[in-house]
Tab-separated table of C-alpha atoms in Angstrom:
chain	number	residue	atom	x	y	z
A	1	GLN	CA	-96.281	-61.754	-21.129
A	2	VAL	CA	-92.919	-60.130	-20.587
A	3	GLN	CA	-92.255	-59.129	-16.975
A	4	LEU	CA	-89.277	-57.811	-15.070
A	5	VAL	CA	-89.675	-58.063	-11.295
A	6	GLN	CA	-87.159	-56.284	-9.087
A	7	SER	CA	-86.160	-56.885	-5.493
A	8	GLY	CA	-87.519	-54.790	-2.659
A	9	ALA	CA	-86.470	-51.475	-1.191
A	10	GLU	CA	-83.128	-51.236	0.562
A	11	MET	CA	-81.764	-48.930	3.226
A	12	LYS	CA	-77.986	-48.699	3.446
A	13	LYS	CA	-75.373	-46.729	5.338
A	14	PRO	CA	-72.743	-44.643	3.533
A	15	GLY	CA	-69.833	-46.794	2.403
A	16	ALA	CA	-71.914	-49.964	2.137
A	17	SER	CA	-72.870	-51.892	-0.993
A	18	VAL	CA	-76.260	-52.767	-2.439
A	19	LYS	CA	-77.216	-55.523	-4.862
A	20	VAL	CA	-80.499	-55.179	-6.731
A	21	SER	CA	-82.007	-58.094	-8.622
A	22	CYS	CA	-84.257	-58.143	-11.676
A	23	THR	CA	-85.984	-61.421	-12.579
A	24	ALA	CA	-87.246	-61.727	-16.129
A	25	SER	CA	-90.028	-63.904	-17.500
A	26	GLY	CA	-92.020	-64.280	-20.689
A	27	TYR	CA	-89.119	-64.185	-23.132
A	28	THR	CA	-85.757	-65.813	-23.865
A	29	PHE	CA	-83.497	-64.119	-21.340
A	30	THR	CA	-80.326	-64.414	-23.399
A	31	SER	CA	-81.881	-62.806	-26.478
A	32	TYR	CA	-81.967	-59.269	-25.048
A	33	GLY	CA	-79.656	-57.012	-23.097
A	34	ILE	CA	-80.486	-55.548	-19.709
A	35	SER	CA	-79.988	-51.855	-18.974
A	36	TRP	CA	-79.883	-50.323	-15.524
A	37	VAL	CA	-81.187	-46.793	-15.049
A	38	ARG	CA	-81.553	-44.762	-11.876
A	39	GLN	CA	-83.594	-41.733	-10.883
A	40	ALA	CA	-82.768	-39.618	-7.862
A	41	PRO	CA	-85.704	-37.951	-6.093
A	42	GLY	CA	-87.172	-35.224	-8.314
A	43	GLN	CA	-84.481	-35.740	-10.940
A	44	GLY	CA	-84.244	-37.167	-14.451
A	45	LEU	CA	-83.270	-40.587	-15.705
A	46	GLU	CA	-79.609	-41.586	-15.552
A	47	TRP	CA	-78.254	-44.576	-17.485
A	48	MET	CA	-75.827	-46.693	-15.471
A	49	GLY	CA	-74.870	-49.557	-17.730
A	50	TRP	CA	-75.840	-52.418	-20.002
A	51	PHE	CA	-75.266	-56.160	-19.812
A	52	ASN	CA	-75.581	-58.791	-22.522
A	53	PRO	CA	-76.623	-62.095	-20.887
A	54	SER	CA	-75.686	-64.125	-23.963
A	55	ASN	CA	-71.968	-63.293	-23.848
A	56	GLU	CA	-71.592	-61.343	-20.569
A	57	ASN	CA	-70.453	-58.254	-22.490
A	58	THR	CA	-70.857	-55.244	-20.197
A	59	ASN	CA	-70.731	-51.478	-20.770
A	60	TYR	CA	-70.841	-49.069	-17.856
A	61	ALA	CA	-71.399	-45.325	-17.863
A	62	GLN	CA	-68.105	-43.621	-17.132
A	63	LYS	CA	-69.536	-42.093	-13.969
A	64	PHE	CA	-70.000	-45.535	-12.396
A	65	GLN	CA	-66.878	-47.308	-13.674
A	66	GLY	CA	-65.098	-49.033	-10.801
A	67	ARG	CA	-68.083	-48.793	-8.470
A	68	VAL	CA	-70.738	-50.866	-10.250
A	69	THR	CA	-70.874	-54.496	-11.327
A	70	MET	CA	-73.631	-55.997	-13.453
A	71	THR	CA	-74.073	-59.730	-13.673
A	72	THR	CA	-76.708	-62.276	-14.563
A	73	ASP	CA	-77.740	-65.782	-13.580
A	74	THR	CA	-79.117	-67.292	-16.762
A	75	SER	CA	-80.375	-70.363	-14.880
A	76	THR	CA	-82.921	-68.153	-13.096
A	77	SER	CA	-83.213	-65.394	-15.747
A	78	THR	CA	-82.084	-62.879	-13.147
A	79	ALA	CA	-79.928	-59.803	-13.629
A	80	TYR	CA	-78.064	-58.141	-10.779
A	81	MET	CA	-76.655	-54.667	-10.270
A	82	GLU	CA	-74.242	-54.119	-7.406
A	83	LEU	CA	-73.208	-50.597	-6.442
A	84	ARG	CA	-70.402	-50.164	-3.918
A	85	SER	CA	-69.116	-47.352	-1.710
A	86	LEU	CA	-72.587	-45.872	-1.428
A	87	ARG	CA	-73.010	-42.151	-0.800
A	88	SER	CA	-76.073	-40.140	0.107
A	89	ASP	CA	-76.402	-38.985	-3.497
A	90	ASP	CA	-76.865	-42.606	-4.578
A	91	THR	CA	-80.326	-42.443	-3.010
A	92	ALA	CA	-82.577	-43.174	-5.975
A	93	VAL	CA	-85.004	-45.534	-7.592
A	94	TYR	CA	-83.083	-48.094	-9.633
A	95	TYR	CA	-84.721	-49.628	-12.701
A	96	CYS	CA	-83.820	-52.532	-14.929
A	97	ALA	CA	-85.070	-52.614	-18.513
A	98	ARG	CA	-84.979	-55.122	-21.318
A	99	ALA	CA	-82.933	-53.264	-23.871
A	100	THR	CA	-81.255	-54.009	-27.124
A	101	GLY	CA	-81.708	-50.581	-28.605
A	102	ALA	CA	-84.844	-49.271	-26.940
A	103	GLY	CA	-85.913	-50.305	-23.468
A	104	ASP	CA	-89.281	-51.855	-24.157
A	105	TYR	CA	-90.024	-53.512	-20.822
A	106	TRP	CA	-89.092	-52.134	-17.415
A	107	GLY	CA	-89.035	-53.393	-13.872
A	108	GLN	CA	-91.123	-51.667	-11.232
A	109	GLY	CA	-88.100	-49.965	-9.679
A	110	THR	CA	-86.213	-50.485	-6.420
A	111	LEU	CA	-85.777	-47.619	-3.980
A	112	VAL	CA	-82.317	-47.519	-2.456
A	113	THR	CA	-81.937	-45.080	0.418
A	114	VAL	CA	-78.462	-44.213	1.663
A	115	SER	CA	-78.447	-42.586	5.051
A	116	SER	CA	-76.449	-42.698	8.252
B	1	ASP	CA	-69.472	-38.787	-24.851
B	2	ILE	CA	-72.582	-37.785	-26.770
B	3	GLN	CA	-74.656	-35.101	-25.066
B	4	MET	CA	-78.397	-34.730	-25.560
B	5	THR	CA	-80.057	-31.341	-25.241
B	6	GLN	CA	-83.799	-31.598	-24.751
B	7	SER	CA	-86.151	-28.617	-24.797
B	8	PRO	CA	-88.210	-27.202	-23.348
B	9	SER	CA	-87.685	-28.397	-19.775
B	10	SER	CA	-91.337	-27.742	-19.021
B	11	LEU	CA	-94.407	-27.069	-21.088
B	12	SER	CA	-97.988	-26.079	-20.356
B	13	ALA	CA	-100.638	-26.772	-22.987
B	14	SER	CA	-104.409	-27.149	-23.327
B	15	VAL	CA	-106.336	-30.311	-24.126
B	16	GLY	CA	-106.434	-30.666	-27.904
B	17	ASP	CA	-103.246	-28.687	-28.485
B	18	ARG	CA	-100.367	-29.855	-30.638
B	19	VAL	CA	-97.283	-30.305	-28.473
B	20	THR	CA	-93.700	-30.500	-29.736
B	21	ILE	CA	-90.517	-31.430	-27.867
B	22	THR	CA	-87.076	-31.331	-29.426
B	23	CYS	CA	-83.860	-33.189	-28.726
B	24	GLN	CA	-80.485	-32.304	-30.172
B	25	ALA	CA	-77.461	-34.605	-30.140
B	26	SER	CA	-73.908	-33.295	-29.871
B	27	GLN	CA	-72.940	-35.447	-32.850
B	28	ASP	CA	-74.573	-37.515	-35.571
B	29	ILE	CA	-76.480	-40.421	-34.016
B	30	SER	CA	-78.281	-41.535	-37.199
B	31	ASN	CA	-81.750	-42.609	-36.026
B	32	TYR	CA	-80.681	-44.170	-32.713
B	33	LEU	CA	-83.121	-42.114	-30.688
B	34	ASN	CA	-85.978	-43.253	-28.462
B	35	TRP	CA	-88.739	-41.371	-26.637
B	36	TYR	CA	-90.225	-42.355	-23.272
B	37	GLN	CA	-93.136	-41.190	-21.156
B	38	GLN	CA	-92.906	-41.315	-17.379
B	39	LYS	CA	-95.761	-40.687	-14.992
B	40	PRO	CA	-95.122	-39.973	-11.301
B	41	GLY	CA	-94.127	-43.041	-9.343
B	42	LYS	CA	-94.048	-45.234	-12.442
B	43	ALA	CA	-91.361	-46.721	-14.645
B	44	PRO	CA	-90.720	-45.089	-18.021
B	45	LYS	CA	-92.778	-46.323	-20.948
B	46	LEU	CA	-91.370	-46.595	-24.455
B	47	LEU	CA	-93.387	-44.595	-26.987
B	48	ILE	CA	-91.142	-44.159	-30.039
B	49	TYR	CA	-88.068	-46.162	-31.013
B	50	ASP	CA	-85.431	-45.463	-33.643
B	51	ALA	CA	-86.628	-41.881	-34.055
B	52	SER	CA	-89.947	-42.494	-35.773
B	53	ASN	CA	-91.315	-45.972	-35.026
B	54	LEU	CA	-94.414	-46.129	-32.853
B	55	GLU	CA	-94.194	-48.829	-30.174
B	56	THR	CA	-97.002	-51.388	-30.315
B	57	GLY	CA	-100.102	-50.239	-28.467
B	58	VAL	CA	-99.116	-46.573	-28.293
B	59	PRO	CA	-101.787	-44.171	-29.581
B	60	SER	CA	-101.189	-42.699	-33.012
B	61	ARG	CA	-101.348	-39.125	-31.683
B	62	PHE	CA	-97.740	-39.674	-30.631
B	63	SER	CA	-95.064	-39.411	-33.316
B	64	GLY	CA	-91.354	-38.823	-33.749
B	65	SER	CA	-89.143	-37.586	-36.543
B	66	GLY	CA	-85.583	-36.594	-37.320
B	67	SER	CA	-82.178	-38.073	-37.966
B	68	GLY	CA	-78.573	-37.087	-37.497
B	69	THR	CA	-78.547	-34.526	-34.699
B	70	ASP	CA	-82.053	-33.037	-34.582
B	71	PHE	CA	-85.153	-34.868	-33.437
B	72	THR	CA	-88.763	-33.945	-32.730
B	73	PHE	CA	-91.467	-35.603	-30.652
B	74	THR	CA	-95.069	-34.555	-31.274
B	75	ILE	CA	-98.430	-35.108	-29.639
B	76	THR	CA	-100.991	-34.055	-32.237
B	77	SER	CA	-103.937	-33.575	-29.874
B	78	LEU	CA	-103.062	-33.435	-26.193
B	79	GLN	CA	-105.207	-35.583	-23.901
B	80	PRO	CA	-105.460	-35.292	-20.099
B	81	GLU	CA	-103.795	-38.679	-19.668
B	82	ASP	CA	-100.699	-37.401	-21.509
B	83	ILE	CA	-99.615	-35.406	-18.465
B	84	ALA	CA	-96.170	-36.803	-17.728
B	85	THR	CA	-92.476	-36.175	-18.158
B	86	TYR	CA	-91.019	-37.101	-21.528
B	87	TYR	CA	-87.427	-38.145	-22.159
B	88	CYS	CA	-85.383	-38.658	-25.285
B	89	GLN	CA	-82.629	-41.283	-25.192
B	90	GLN	CA	-79.856	-41.888	-27.672
B	91	TYR	CA	-77.873	-45.097	-27.949
B	92	ASP	CA	-74.694	-46.345	-29.576
B	93	HIS	CA	-74.552	-49.915	-30.814
B	94	VAL	CA	-70.883	-50.645	-30.417
B	95	PRO	CA	-70.381	-50.418	-27.553
B	96	MET	CA	-73.927	-50.274	-26.210
B	97	LEU	CA	-74.042	-46.900	-24.487
B	98	TYR	CA	-77.058	-44.749	-23.716
B	99	THR	CA	-77.690	-41.113	-22.815
B	100	PHE	CA	-80.959	-39.534	-21.708
B	101	GLY	CA	-82.095	-36.008	-22.349
B	102	GLN	CA	-82.931	-33.870	-19.331
B	103	GLY	CA	-86.672	-34.440	-19.651
B	104	THR	CA	-89.708	-32.271	-20.444
B	105	LYS	CA	-92.445	-31.954	-17.849
B	106	LEU	CA	-95.782	-31.546	-19.588
B	107	GLU	CA	-98.679	-29.960	-17.747
B	108	ILE	CA	-102.266	-29.090	-18.633
B	109	LYS	CA	-103.041	-25.384	-18.866
């Protein structure tokens, strides 16, 4: 069965970076893109970017350009999302999703808390 | 950038009611529109893809319609387990870009 398992919760100070991982299983990793979506406490879903593991093509939401990097390690079927220069308003649950078109399978979410 | 306007932002309905949520795109997006359900503390769940296609395993009381700029999501007979927040999401193929609607919080009356 398809599964996306994300890394555990992180607590970071303002200005730091965070790298969240998403390990896929149950399907051919390079056959689907990976989207990253975040949700601040009590807020809606916000799309951050999309990565194609087969050709490393990446598209980021304009809001995160220059501050986010998405990568994958195809040998371990793992996707990574690194967000730099963290601010308090980056506190959110970060999700990965298998997505070429619709996001049909999602990770469980990773809470990133940014606080001094 | 394409903007998605979802309405209403919240909705209260009774068990058995027909519930409708709309999503309007700022420009023609063909049928590149998905609908998700999210329950508190859980990841979103895909219900409808490409405007009107029911995801495998999703009950048939859920449906979607529309194309171009105007889309509708319908629950034909509301069940207690349908209490959740619902989101529309549009996507572009080239490049692959996504935008979510603001969400509709559905409550039982």
